[in-house]
Coordinates of N, CA and C in Angstrom, one line a residue:
M1 N 0.8 -1.2 -0.1 CA 0.0 0.0 0.0 C 0.9 1.3 0.0
S2 N 0.7 2.1 -0.9 CA 1.4 3.4 -1.0 C 0.6 4.5 -0.6
R3 N 1.2 5.5 0.0 CA 0.5 6.7 0.5 C 0.9 7.8 -0.4
V4 N 0.1 8.8 -0.5 CA 0.4 10.1 -1.2 C 0.7 11.1 -0.2
P5 N 1.9 11.8 -0.3 CA 2.2 12.8 0.7 C 1.3 14.0 0.6
D6 N 1.1 14.7 1.6 CA 0.4 15.9 1.6 C 1.3 17.1 0.9
T7 N 2.5 17.0 1.0 CA 3.4 17.9 0.3 C 4.8 17.3 0.3
V8 N 5.7 17.8 -0.6 CA 7.1 17.4 -0.5 C 7.9 18.7 -0.3
Y9 N 8.9 18.7 0.5 CA 9.6 19.8 0.9 C 11.1 19.5 1.0
K10 N 12.0 20.0 0.1 CA 13.4 19.7 0.1 C 13.7 18.2 0.0
G11 N 13.0 17.5 -0.7 CA 13.1 16.1 -0.9 C 12.5 15.2 0.2
Y12 N 11.9 15.8 1.2 CA 11.2 15.1 2.2 C 9.7 15.0 2.0
E13 N 9.2 13.8 2.0 CA 7.7 13.8 1.8 C 7.0 13.9 3.2
I14 N 6.0 14.8 3.2 CA 5.4 15.1 4.5 C 4.0 14.6 4.5
F15 N 3.7 13.8 5.5 CA 2.4 13.2 5.7 C 1.8 13.8 7.0
T16 N 0.5 14.1 6.9 CA -0.1 14.7 8.1 C -1.2 13.7 8.6
I17 N -1.4 13.7 9.8 CA -2.5 12.9 10.5 C -3.3 13.9 11.3
V18 N -4.6 14.1 10.8 CA -5.5 15.0 11.4 C -6.7 14.3 11.9
V19 N -7.0 14.6 13.2 CA -8.2 13.9 13.8 C -9.0 14.9 14.6
P20 N -10.4 14.7 14.8 CA -11.1 15.5 15.7 C -10.8 15.2 17.1
V21 N -10.6 16.1 18.0 CA -10.3 15.8 19.4 C -11.5 16.2 20.3
S22 N -12.3 17.1 19.9 CA -13.5 17.5 20.7 C -14.3 18.2 19.8
E23 N -15.5 18.7 20.4 CA -16.5 19.4 19.5 C -15.8 20.7 19.1
G24 N -15.6 20.7 17.7 CA -15.1 22.0 17.1 C -13.5 22.0 17.1
L25 N -12.8 21.1 17.6 CA -11.3 21.1 17.6 C -10.8 19.9 16.8
W26 N -9.6 20.2 16.2 CA -8.9 19.1 15.4 C -7.5 19.2 15.8
S27 N -6.8 18.0 15.8 CA -5.4 17.9 16.1 C -4.7 17.3 15.0
A28 N -3.5 17.9 14.7 CA -2.6 17.4 13.6 C -1.3 17.1 14.0
T29 N -0.6 16.0 13.5 CA 0.7 15.7 13.6 C 1.3 15.3 12.3
S30 N 2.6 15.2 12.2 CA 3.2 14.8 10.9 C 4.2 13.8 11.1
E31 N 4.5 13.2 9.9 CA 5.7 12.4 9.8 C 6.3 12.6 8.5
I32 N 7.6 12.3 8.4 CA 8.3 12.5 7.1 C 9.0 11.3 6.7
E33 N 9.2 11.2 5.3 CA 9.9 10.1 4.7 C 10.8 10.6 3.7
I34 N 12.1 10.0 3.7 CA 13.0 10.4 2.6 C 13.8 9.2 2.2
N35 N 14.1 9.0 0.9 CA 14.8 7.9 0.5 C 16.2 8.3 0.6
G36 N 17.0 7.7 1.5 CA 18.4 8.1 1.7 C 19.3 7.0 1.1
A37 N 20.6 7.2 1.4 CA 21.6 6.2 1.0 C 21.4 4.8 1.5
Q38 N 20.8 4.8 2.7 CA 20.5 3.5 3.4 C 19.0 3.0 3.3
G39 N 18.4 3.5 2.2 CA 17.0 3.2 1.9 C 16.0 4.2 2.5
E40 N 14.7 3.9 2.7 CA 13.7 4.7 3.1 C 13.8 5.0 4.6
E41 N 13.8 6.3 4.9 CA 13.9 6.6 6.4 C 12.6 7.3 6.7
I42 N 12.0 7.0 7.8 CA 10.8 7.5 8.3 C 10.9 8.1 9.7
S43 N 10.5 9.3 10.0 CA 10.4 9.9 11.3 C 8.9 10.1 11.6
Q44 N 8.4 9.3 12.5 CA 7.0 9.4 12.9 C 7.0 10.4 14.1
G45 N 5.8 11.0 14.2 CA 5.6 12.1 15.2 C 6.6 13.2 15.1
F46 N 6.9 13.6 13.9 CA 7.9 14.6 13.6 C 7.6 16.0 14.2
A47 N 6.3 16.4 13.9 CA 5.9 17.8 14.5 C 4.5 17.6 15.0
G48 N 4.1 18.5 15.9 CA 2.8 18.5 16.5 C 2.7 17.9 17.8
P49 N 1.7 17.7 18.4 CA 0.3 18.0 17.9 C 0.0 19.5 17.9
F50 N -0.8 20.0 17.0 CA -1.3 21.2 16.9 C -2.8 21.2 16.8
E51 N -3.5 22.0 17.7 CA -5.0 22.0 17.7 C -5.4 23.3 17.1
A52 N -6.5 23.2 16.3 CA -7.2 24.4 15.7 C -8.7 24.1 15.6
H53 N -9.4 25.2 15.2 CA -10.9 25.1 15.0 C -11.3 24.4 13.7
S54 N -10.3 24.2 12.9 CA -10.7 23.5 11.6 C -9.6 22.5 11.2
R55 N -10.0 21.6 10.4 CA -9.1 20.6 9.9 C -8.0 21.2 9.1
D56 N -8.4 22.0 8.2 CA -7.3 22.7 7.4 C -6.4 23.5 8.2
A57 N -6.9 24.3 9.2 CA -6.0 25.2 10.0 C -5.0 24.3 10.8
A58 N -5.4 23.2 11.4 CA -4.5 22.3 12.1 C -3.5 21.7 11.1
K59 N -3.8 21.3 10.0 CA -2.9 20.7 9.0 C -2.0 21.8 8.5
E60 N -2.4 23.1 8.3 CA -1.5 24.1 7.8 C -0.4 24.4 8.9
M61 N -0.8 24.4 10.1 CA 0.2 24.6 11.2 C 1.1 23.6 11.3
V62 N 0.8 22.3 11.3 CA 1.7 21.2 11.4 C 2.7 21.2 10.2
I63 N 2.3 21.5 9.0 CA 3.1 21.5 7.9 C 4.1 22.6 7.9
A64 N 3.7 23.8 8.4 CA 4.6 24.9 8.6 C 5.7 24.5 9.6
E65 N 5.3 23.9 10.7 CA 6.3 23.5 11.7 C 7.3 22.4 11.2
T66 N 6.6 21.5 10.4 CA 7.5 20.4 9.9 C 8.5 21.0 8.9
K67 N 8.1 21.9 8.0 CA 9.2 22.6 7.1 C 10.2 23.2 8.0
Q68 N 9.9 24.0 9.0 CA 10.9 24.6 9.8 C 11.8 23.6 10.4
K69 N 11.3 22.5 10.9 CA 12.2 21.4 11.5 C 13.1 20.8 10.4
I70 N 12.5 20.6 9.2 CA 13.4 20.2 8.1 C 14.6 21.1 7.9
D71 N 14.3 22.4 7.8 CA 15.3 23.4 7.6 C 16.3 23.3 8.7
D72 N 15.9 23.2 10.0 CA 16.8 23.1 11.1 C 17.7 21.9 10.9
L73 N 17.0 20.8 10.5 CA 17.8 19.5 10.5 C 18.8 19.7 9.4
L74 N 18.5 20.3 8.2 CA 19.5 20.4 7.1 C 20.6 21.4 7.5
A75 N 20.3 22.3 8.4 CA 21.3 23.4 8.8 C 22.3 22.8 9.7
R76 N 21.9 21.7 10.4 CA 22.8 21.0 11.4 C 22.9 19.5 11.0
P77 N 23.5 19.1 10.0 CA 23.5 17.6 9.7 C 24.3 17.0 10.7
V78 N 24.0 15.7 10.9 CA 24.7 14.9 11.8 C 26.1 14.4 11.3

């Protein structure tokens, strides 16, 4: 089973998980995947959770944070 990422940023596929948490609130987290030299690398629970009053707002917040964390990761390679 293959998944379609919500977006791709600097070679990292970003997947979001968005769920309703209470009446009128949504929570979003993300995970990333990249195909590296040692095969597919996955980081689950990469960013979030973020809560918002709409599914789209929660998703936008977690994607923005994920992109910032990717930038930070690339700025300080291991």
